[in-house]
Short mmCIF file of C-alpha atoms in Angstrom, two decimals:
data_model
loop_
_atom_site.label_atom_id
_atom_site.label_comp_id
_atom_site.label_asym_id
_atom_site.label_seq_id
_atom_site.Cartn_x
_atom_site.Cartn_y
_atom_site.Cartn_z
CA MET F 1 -15.11 35.62 -21.03
CA ASN F 2 -14.00 35.80 -17.40
CA ALA F 3 -16.64 33.23 -16.44
CA SER F 4 -15.32 30.91 -19.14
CA ASN F 5 -11.76 31.25 -17.82
CA ASP F 6 -12.96 30.54 -14.27
CA ARG F 7 -14.67 27.34 -15.41
CA LYS F 8 -11.43 26.14 -16.98
CA HIS F 9 -9.73 26.28 -13.58
CA ILE F 10 -12.41 24.36 -11.69
CA LEU F 11 -10.91 20.98 -10.78
CA LEU F 12 -12.41 17.68 -9.71
CA ILE F 13 -10.30 16.61 -6.74
CA VAL F 14 -10.28 13.47 -4.64
CA GLN F 15 -8.81 13.91 -1.15
CA LYS F 16 -8.02 10.90 1.02
CA PHE F 17 -7.30 11.17 4.75
CA GLY F 18 -5.73 8.28 6.68
CA GLY F 19 -6.38 7.10 10.22
CA THR F 20 -3.86 9.36 11.95
CA SER F 21 -5.30 12.35 10.07
CA VAL F 22 -8.78 11.68 11.54
CA ALA F 23 -7.70 10.26 14.89
CA ASP F 24 -10.05 12.48 16.94
CA LEU F 25 -12.59 15.28 16.55
CA GLU F 26 -9.93 17.98 16.67
CA LYS F 27 -8.03 16.36 13.79
CA ILE F 28 -11.25 15.82 11.83
CA GLN F 29 -11.95 19.55 12.20
CA HIS F 30 -8.46 20.21 10.80
CA VAL F 31 -9.29 17.92 7.86
CA ALA F 32 -12.53 19.85 7.34
CA ARG F 33 -10.54 23.06 6.92
CA LYS F 34 -8.42 21.44 4.21
CA VAL F 35 -11.56 20.32 2.41
CA LYS F 36 -13.02 23.82 2.77
CA HIS F 37 -9.88 25.34 1.24
CA GLU F 38 -10.41 23.43 -2.02
CA TRP F 39 -14.18 24.00 -1.95
CA ASP F 40 -13.69 27.76 -1.43
CA ASN F 41 -11.58 27.76 -4.61
CA ASN F 42 -14.70 26.49 -6.45
CA HIS F 43 -13.30 23.01 -6.97
CA GLN F 44 -15.54 19.95 -6.75
CA VAL F 45 -14.29 17.80 -3.90
CA ILE F 46 -14.75 14.08 -3.21
CA VAL F 47 -13.31 12.98 0.15
CA VAL F 48 -12.35 9.43 1.16
CA VAL F 49 -11.69 8.70 4.84
CA SER F 50 -10.20 5.88 6.87
CA ALA F 51 -11.31 4.80 10.32
CA MET F 52 -10.01 6.83 13.24
CA ALA F 53 -6.54 5.61 14.31
CA GLY F 54 -6.74 2.35 16.28
CA VAL F 55 -10.45 1.76 15.69
CA THR F 56 -10.06 -0.98 13.06
CA ASN F 57 -7.69 -2.91 15.34
CA GLN F 58 -10.26 -2.70 18.15
CA LEU F 59 -13.00 -3.99 15.86
CA ILE F 60 -10.82 -6.89 14.67
CA GLU F 61 -10.04 -7.79 18.28
CA GLN F 62 -13.73 -7.79 19.19
CA ALA F 63 -14.58 -10.00 16.20
CA SER F 64 -11.83 -12.45 17.19
CA LYS F 65 -13.04 -12.57 20.80
CA ALA F 66 -16.62 -13.14 19.69
CA ASN F 67 -15.59 -16.09 17.50
CA PRO F 68 -11.95 -16.95 16.70
CA LEU F 69 -13.22 -18.89 13.66
CA TYR F 70 -15.23 -15.93 12.43
CA ASP F 71 -17.09 -15.85 9.15
CA ASN F 72 -15.38 -13.39 6.81
CA GLN F 73 -18.68 -11.85 5.71
CA GLU F 74 -19.53 -10.91 9.28
CA TYR F 75 -15.94 -9.78 9.85
CA ASP F 76 -16.38 -7.30 6.98
CA ALA F 77 -19.71 -6.10 8.36
CA ILE F 78 -17.98 -5.33 11.68
CA VAL F 79 -14.70 -3.72 10.57
CA ALA F 80 -16.35 -1.54 7.91
CA THR F 81 -18.11 0.46 10.64
CA GLY F 82 -14.94 2.39 11.52
CA GLU F 83 -14.90 4.28 8.21
CA GLN F 84 -18.65 4.89 8.41
CA VAL F 85 -18.25 6.72 11.72
CA THR F 86 -15.48 8.94 10.34
CA ALA F 87 -17.48 9.78 7.20
CA GLY F 88 -20.50 10.80 9.26
CA LEU F 89 -18.48 12.91 11.68
CA LEU F 90 -16.68 14.79 8.91
CA ALA F 91 -19.98 15.43 7.11
CA LEU F 92 -21.48 16.85 10.31
CA ILE F 93 -18.51 19.17 10.88
CA LEU F 94 -18.59 20.42 7.27
CA GLN F 95 -22.33 21.05 7.56
CA LYS F 96 -21.66 23.07 10.69
CA MET F 97 -19.24 25.14 8.58
CA ASN F 98 -22.12 25.82 6.14
CA MET F 99 -20.91 23.45 3.44
CA PRO F 100 -23.24 20.95 1.72
CA ALA F 101 -21.67 17.64 2.72
CA ARG F 102 -23.14 14.16 2.58
CA SER F 103 -21.64 10.84 3.66
CA PHE F 104 -21.60 7.84 1.33
CA MET F 105 -21.01 4.24 2.36
CA GLY F 106 -19.46 1.82 -0.12
CA TRP F 107 -22.82 0.31 -1.02
CA GLN F 108 -24.30 3.75 -1.67
CA ILE F 109 -21.68 4.79 -4.23
CA PRO F 110 -21.93 1.85 -5.20
CA MET F 111 -18.40 0.41 -5.24
CA LEU F 112 -18.95 -3.10 -6.57
CA THR F 113 -16.42 -5.77 -5.51
CA ASP F 114 -15.93 -9.50 -5.82
CA ASP F 115 -16.95 -11.70 -2.88
CA ASN F 116 -13.43 -12.40 -1.57
CA HIS F 117 -14.27 -10.98 1.85
CA LYS F 118 -11.40 -9.36 3.83
CA HIS F 119 -9.41 -8.93 0.57
CA ALA F 120 -12.06 -7.90 -1.96
CA LYS F 121 -11.11 -6.43 -5.34
CA ILE F 122 -13.05 -3.59 -6.96
CA LEU F 123 -14.95 -4.64 -10.08
CA ASP F 124 -16.83 -1.49 -11.01
CA ILE F 125 -17.95 1.96 -9.87
CA ASP F 126 -21.14 3.40 -11.33
CA LYS F 127 -19.90 6.91 -12.10
CA ALA F 128 -23.22 8.19 -13.45
CA LYS F 129 -25.19 6.97 -10.43
CA PHE F 130 -22.61 8.31 -7.96
CA MET F 131 -22.34 11.79 -9.51
CA ALA F 132 -26.13 12.00 -9.85
CA SER F 133 -26.51 11.17 -6.14
CA ILE F 134 -24.11 13.97 -5.22
CA LYS F 135 -25.84 16.57 -7.37
CA ALA F 136 -29.28 15.49 -6.15
CA HIS F 137 -28.16 16.63 -2.70
CA ASP F 138 -26.66 19.93 -3.90
CA ALA F 139 -24.98 21.14 -7.10
CA ARG F 140 -21.73 21.70 -5.16
CA ALA F 141 -22.13 18.97 -2.57
CA ILE F 142 -19.02 17.46 -0.98
CA ALA F 143 -19.20 13.66 -0.97
CA ILE F 144 -17.58 12.09 2.10
CA CYS F 145 -16.94 8.44 1.18
CA ALA F 146 -16.15 5.64 3.60
CA GLY F 147 -12.93 4.09 2.31
CA PHE F 148 -11.84 0.46 2.57
CA GLN F 149 -15.31 -0.90 1.80
CA GLY F 150 -17.57 -1.91 -1.04
CA VAL F 151 -20.51 -4.17 -1.79
CA THR F 152 -20.78 -7.55 -3.50
CA ASN F 153 -23.30 -8.58 -6.14
CA ASN F 154 -25.17 -10.30 -3.31
CA GLY F 155 -25.52 -7.00 -1.45
CA ARG F 156 -23.03 -7.92 1.29
CA ILE F 157 -20.57 -5.39 2.70
CA SER F 158 -17.00 -6.20 1.65
CA THR F 159 -13.61 -4.78 2.66
CA LEU F 160 -10.48 -4.29 0.58
CA GLY F 161 -7.77 -5.31 3.05
CA ARG F 162 -5.62 -3.16 5.32
CA GLY F 163 -4.75 0.17 3.73
CA GLY F 164 -7.73 -0.26 1.42
CA SER F 165 -8.82 3.37 1.73
CA ASP F 166 -5.92 4.32 -0.56
CA THR F 167 -7.31 1.94 -3.16
CA SER F 168 -10.84 3.32 -2.66
CA ALA F 169 -9.58 6.86 -3.31
CA VAL F 170 -7.59 6.01 -6.45
CA ALA F 171 -10.42 3.86 -7.83
CA LEU F 172 -12.89 6.72 -7.35
CA ALA F 173 -10.47 9.18 -8.94
CA ALA F 174 -10.08 6.88 -11.96
CA ALA F 175 -13.81 6.24 -12.28
CA ILE F 176 -14.89 9.89 -12.18
CA GLY F 177 -11.92 11.23 -14.17
CA ALA F 178 -10.56 13.35 -11.32
CA ASP F 179 -7.91 15.93 -12.14
CA ARG F 180 -5.84 14.66 -9.25
CA CYS F 181 -5.93 12.48 -6.14
CA ASP F 182 -4.31 13.85 -2.97
CA ILE F 183 -3.39 11.23 -0.34
CA TYR F 184 -3.02 12.90 3.06
CA THR F 185 -1.10 10.96 5.67
CA ASP F 186 1.13 11.55 8.72
CA VAL F 187 4.29 12.12 6.64
CA ASP F 188 4.97 14.95 4.21
CA GLY F 189 5.80 12.73 1.25
CA VAL F 190 7.73 9.67 0.11
CA TYR F 191 11.28 9.44 1.49
CA THR F 192 14.44 7.82 0.17
CA THR F 193 14.12 5.43 3.12
CA ASP F 194 12.44 5.25 6.51
CA PRO F 195 13.43 8.47 8.35
CA ASN F 196 12.82 6.69 11.65
CA ILE F 197 15.73 4.39 10.80
CA VAL F 198 18.00 6.69 8.76
CA SER F 199 18.13 10.28 9.97
CA LYS F 200 19.55 11.50 6.64
CA ALA F 201 16.57 10.23 4.64
CA ARG F 202 15.32 12.85 2.17
CA LYS F 203 11.89 13.63 0.79
CA ILE F 204 11.50 12.73 -2.90
CA ASP F 205 9.78 15.46 -4.93
CA LYS F 206 8.79 13.20 -7.83
CA ILE F 207 8.80 9.43 -8.23
CA SER F 208 7.59 7.17 -11.04
CA TYR F 209 4.68 4.77 -10.68
CA ASP F 210 7.05 1.82 -11.23
CA GLU F 211 9.43 2.94 -8.50
CA MET F 212 6.60 3.69 -6.08
CA LEU F 213 5.01 0.32 -6.82
CA GLU F 214 8.24 -1.48 -6.00
CA MET F 215 8.79 0.57 -2.84
CA ALA F 216 5.21 0.02 -1.65
CA SER F 217 5.39 -3.73 -2.26
CA LEU F 218 8.79 -3.99 -0.56
CA GLY F 219 7.95 -2.34 2.74
CA ALA F 220 7.39 1.41 2.26
CA LYS F 221 4.13 2.02 4.13
CA VAL F 222 3.12 5.34 2.58
CA LEU F 223 0.72 3.83 0.01
CA GLN F 224 -1.02 0.50 -0.43
CA THR F 225 0.43 -1.43 -3.38
CA ARG F 226 -2.93 -1.92 -5.08
CA SER F 227 -3.60 1.82 -5.07
CA VAL F 228 -0.34 2.45 -6.97
CA GLU F 229 -1.16 -0.29 -9.48
CA LEU F 230 -4.54 1.34 -10.14
CA ALA F 231 -3.01 4.80 -10.44
CA ARG F 232 -0.46 3.55 -12.97
CA TYR F 233 -3.03 1.66 -15.04
CA TYR F 234 -5.49 4.58 -15.21
CA ASN F 235 -2.82 7.31 -15.15
CA VAL F 236 -4.26 8.96 -12.04
CA LYS F 237 -2.25 11.96 -10.88
CA LEU F 238 -1.24 11.11 -7.32
CA ARG F 239 0.24 13.33 -4.65
CA VAL F 240 1.27 12.28 -1.13
CA LEU F 241 0.92 15.08 1.43
CA SER F 242 1.03 15.64 5.17
CA SER F 243 -2.35 16.39 6.71
CA PHE F 244 -0.52 18.31 9.44
CA GLU F 245 1.05 20.94 7.16
CA GLN F 246 -0.79 24.23 7.56
CA GLU F 247 -0.43 25.31 3.94
CA VAL F 248 -0.12 23.15 0.84
CA THR F 249 1.82 24.58 -2.11
CA GLU F 250 2.69 23.23 -5.56
CA ASN F 251 6.00 21.96 -4.12
CA SER F 252 4.42 20.17 -1.14
CA GLY F 253 4.57 16.42 -0.82
CA THR F 254 5.63 13.88 -3.43
CA GLN F 255 4.14 13.61 -6.91
CA ILE F 256 3.77 10.12 -8.36
CA ILE F 257 3.85 10.24 -12.15
CA GLN F 258 4.53 8.11 -15.23
CA GLU F 259 8.23 8.88 -15.58
CA VAL F 260 10.71 11.14 -13.85
CA LEU F 261 13.10 12.81 -16.30
CA GLN F 262 16.39 14.12 -14.90
CA MET F 263 19.59 15.34 -16.50
CA GLU F 264 21.62 12.70 -14.64
CA GLU F 265 19.29 10.02 -13.30
CA ARG F 266 20.27 8.36 -10.03
CA SER F 267 20.79 4.61 -10.14
CA VAL F 268 18.86 4.15 -6.88
CA THR F 269 15.86 6.22 -5.81
CA GLY F 270 15.07 4.62 -2.47
CA ILE F 271 15.78 1.84 0.01
CA THR F 272 13.03 -0.12 1.72
CA CYS F 273 12.83 -2.67 4.48
CA SER F 274 10.18 -5.35 4.95
CA GLN F 275 10.25 -6.78 8.46
CA ASP F 276 8.93 -10.03 9.98
CA GLU F 277 10.02 -12.32 7.16
CA THR F 278 10.27 -16.09 7.57
CA LYS F 279 12.35 -18.37 5.35
CA ILE F 280 10.92 -21.81 4.64
CA THR F 281 13.18 -24.48 3.11
CA ILE F 282 11.71 -27.77 1.91
CA LEU F 283 14.31 -30.50 1.49
CA GLY F 284 14.09 -33.34 -0.99
CA VAL F 285 11.58 -31.87 -3.45
CA ASP F 286 11.03 -33.36 -6.90
CA ASN F 287 12.93 -31.07 -9.30
CA ILE F 288 10.18 -31.12 -11.91
CA VAL F 289 6.78 -31.25 -10.19
CA GLY F 290 7.58 -30.43 -6.55
CA ALA F 291 7.44 -26.62 -6.76
CA ALA F 292 4.22 -26.71 -8.82
CA ARG F 293 2.49 -28.90 -6.25
CA ILE F 294 3.64 -26.84 -3.26
CA PHE F 295 2.81 -23.40 -4.65
CA THR F 296 -0.57 -24.57 -5.96
CA LEU F 297 -1.45 -25.71 -2.43
CA LEU F 298 -0.32 -22.39 -0.92
CA SER F 299 -2.15 -20.41 -3.60
CA ASP F 300 -5.39 -22.28 -2.88
CA LYS F 301 -5.05 -21.21 0.77
CA LYS F 302 -4.39 -17.53 -0.21
CA ILE F 303 -0.81 -17.62 1.14
CA ILE F 304 1.42 -14.92 -0.39
CA VAL F 305 4.91 -16.18 -1.25
CA ASP F 306 7.78 -13.83 -1.97
CA MET F 307 11.41 -14.72 -2.68
CA ILE F 308 11.88 -18.18 -4.26
CA VAL F 309 15.08 -20.17 -4.75
CA GLN F 310 15.37 -23.79 -5.90
CA VAL F 311 18.69 -25.64 -6.06
CA GLU F 312 19.57 -29.23 -6.88
CA SER F 313 20.45 -31.52 -4.00
CA ARG F 314 22.97 -34.34 -4.06
CA GLN F 315 20.20 -36.85 -4.73
CA GLN F 316 19.45 -37.18 -8.42
CA GLY F 317 16.11 -35.69 -9.46
CA LEU F 318 15.58 -33.94 -6.14
CA GLY F 319 16.17 -30.36 -5.02
CA ASN F 320 15.77 -28.01 -2.08
CA LEU F 321 13.10 -25.32 -2.40
CA THR F 322 13.39 -22.08 -0.38
CA PHE F 323 10.83 -19.28 -0.23
CA THR F 324 9.84 -16.47 2.11
CA ILE F 325 6.48 -15.60 3.68
CA LYS F 326 5.33 -13.12 6.30
CA SER F 327 6.01 -14.43 9.80
CA ASP F 328 2.30 -14.29 10.67
CA ASP F 329 1.74 -17.13 8.20
CA SER F 330 4.64 -19.30 9.36
CA GLU F 331 2.81 -21.73 11.65
CA LYS F 332 -0.11 -22.06 9.24
CA VAL F 333 2.17 -22.80 6.28
CA GLN F 334 4.28 -25.36 8.10
CA ALA F 335 1.22 -27.16 9.45
CA LEU F 336 -0.33 -27.18 5.97
CA LEU F 337 2.79 -28.57 4.31
CA LYS F 338 3.24 -31.29 6.94
CA GLN F 339 -0.41 -32.25 6.59
CA HIS F 340 0.15 -32.84 2.86
CA GLN F 341 3.71 -34.13 3.08
CA GLU F 342 2.91 -37.57 1.64
CA ALA F 343 1.12 -36.13 -1.39
CA LEU F 344 3.78 -33.45 -1.94
CA GLU F 345 6.60 -36.03 -1.59
CA PHE F 346 9.25 -34.06 0.25
CA GLU F 347 11.62 -35.10 3.04
CA GLN F 348 11.78 -32.27 5.59
CA ILE F 349 10.81 -28.66 6.38
CA VAL F 350 13.27 -26.18 7.92
CA SER F 351 12.16 -22.68 8.93
CA GLN F 352 13.99 -19.56 10.08
CA ASP F 353 12.37 -16.49 11.66
CA GLY F 354 13.87 -13.13 12.60
CA LEU F 355 14.67 -12.07 9.05
CA ILE F 356 14.11 -8.89 7.06
CA LYS F 357 14.16 -8.03 3.37
CA VAL F 358 16.15 -4.94 2.38
CA SER F 359 15.62 -3.67 -1.17
CA ILE F 360 17.21 -1.02 -3.36
CA VAL F 361 14.82 0.51 -5.92
CA GLY F 362 15.43 2.79 -8.88
CA SER F 363 14.48 3.06 -12.54
CA GLY F 364 18.08 4.21 -13.12
CA MET F 365 19.16 0.58 -12.68
CA ARG F 366 18.08 0.03 -16.29
CA THR F 367 20.97 2.19 -17.54
CA HIS F 368 23.56 2.13 -14.72
CA THR F 369 26.18 -0.56 -14.16
CA GLY F 370 27.68 -1.54 -10.82
CA VAL F 371 24.49 -1.13 -8.78
CA ALA F 372 24.54 -4.72 -7.49
CA ALA F 373 28.28 -4.51 -6.82
CA ILE F 374 27.76 -1.59 -4.42
CA LEU F 375 25.06 -3.53 -2.58
CA PHE F 376 27.06 -6.72 -2.11
CA ASN F 377 30.34 -4.94 -1.33
CA THR F 378 28.58 -2.91 1.38
CA LEU F 379 27.20 -6.10 2.94
CA LYS F 380 30.62 -7.76 2.68
CA GLU F 381 32.37 -4.83 4.41
CA LYS F 382 29.91 -5.06 7.32
CA ASN F 383 30.10 -8.89 7.49
CA VAL F 384 26.38 -9.31 6.87
CA PRO F 385 25.37 -12.84 5.76
CA ILE F 386 22.83 -13.13 2.94
CA HIS F 387 20.07 -15.77 3.03
CA ALA F 388 18.46 -15.12 -0.36
CA VAL F 389 18.47 -12.67 -3.27
CA SER F 390 15.77 -11.64 -5.75
CA THR F 391 15.84 -9.10 -8.56
CA SER F 392 13.66 -7.30 -11.08
CA GLU F 393 14.43 -4.68 -13.70
CA ILE F 394 14.43 -1.85 -11.14
CA LYS F 395 15.11 -3.50 -7.79
CA VAL F 396 17.41 -5.89 -5.93
CA SER F 397 16.32 -7.46 -2.63
CA VAL F 398 18.39 -9.33 -0.06
CA LEU F 399 17.15 -11.40 2.87
CA ILE F 400 19.27 -10.81 5.99
CA ASP F 401 19.07 -11.18 9.77
CA ALA F 402 16.93 -8.52 11.45
CA GLU F 403 19.77 -7.52 13.81
CA TYR F 404 21.59 -5.85 10.87
CA MET F 405 18.66 -3.66 9.81
CA GLU F 406 19.84 -0.21 10.95
CA LEU F 407 23.47 -0.87 10.04
CA VAL F 408 22.60 -1.98 6.49
CA MET F 409 19.99 0.71 5.83
CA ARG F 410 22.30 3.55 6.93
CA ASN F 411 25.31 2.28 5.00
CA LEU F 412 23.40 1.56 1.80
CA HIS F 413 21.75 4.99 1.94
CA HIS F 414 25.21 6.53 2.11
CA ALA F 415 26.78 4.18 -0.47
CA TYR F 416 24.23 5.14 -3.14
CA GLY F 417 24.64 8.87 -2.49
CA LEU F 418 21.13 9.31 -1.07
CA ASP F 419 22.45 11.28 1.94
CA GLU F 420 23.31 14.18 -0.37
#
């Protein structure tokens, strides 16, 4: 009977450790102790690791120096090596601690992806093959998986985009039916806003998938957006923790769950900021077909567009189309649009850099009135001009000049009662 009760408490846990958590051998040894803690409690542990801090940037720089017009397949082959090194080092340290650990590359799992190199999407994970490979090594083997990478149908190494190790971890947790997925990073949870900007930012104990998805997509850097989407779709129990905390308790970190029930729900859960935004305005666009033509062209070139506003101009049948992109894409987008100006039939392009997008997020917006009024009155009181606005059911975003970032973030945090 006791043995039966013990078996009921054995969990299948996925642990993911980010780049700062595995930045050097000393930190990897610290990670090994966290893995050992779960293993000593008789849990089955699958670990996903990122590259050591700074390594991926070095690899990208070397690829660019070798050939600025690099082939994306070779780019993936190069940058994927960072995670492979970390996985091997952690496996060696765990073996030294007398634990049966084995490293797995993406192609060994296998984590099958499409062939959109640099930004591949996961298509399938062969659970039976993966679990059989682990048990073939040892009944209680710890699998150390290289995050961020997979393999295409053609057998080529692929990568999932920056922050892709989060997605690797959640995808594995979903595929194997893990009891939970713990994401270890350099912060001790999800905060109401960036504590580096607002000193009164508070850790959130529980947050819904929808709120976390909005915050991740709007600038909160704790989790990759795709990982939250996967967790929501497959109902993976997620927890964000600090890898530097000595002891993890049930109250540690932030839990990300389906819905957060509170006696009196706040209207706003958090405030995010997305920096390096560029506003592009195209003057004299056909009101009917202009936007379709422009966004089809940008979509074909894999350009991500965010806020969109179209207004009529004084000329009949024409309008002005405004949208935002990341500043890194600004030159590329403007050159592309000018190259196709005759076919797109517009008059002029105007761009503006040095902008940021500040967003308020909260599922309580569904039932609370006056949320937008607080936002716009706060901006009015501080004389902050607004360039664009976008909304969804649980968020409102404003595009403003970057110079107002700290002022706006602090005052909005206070205005919505998040200081308390």
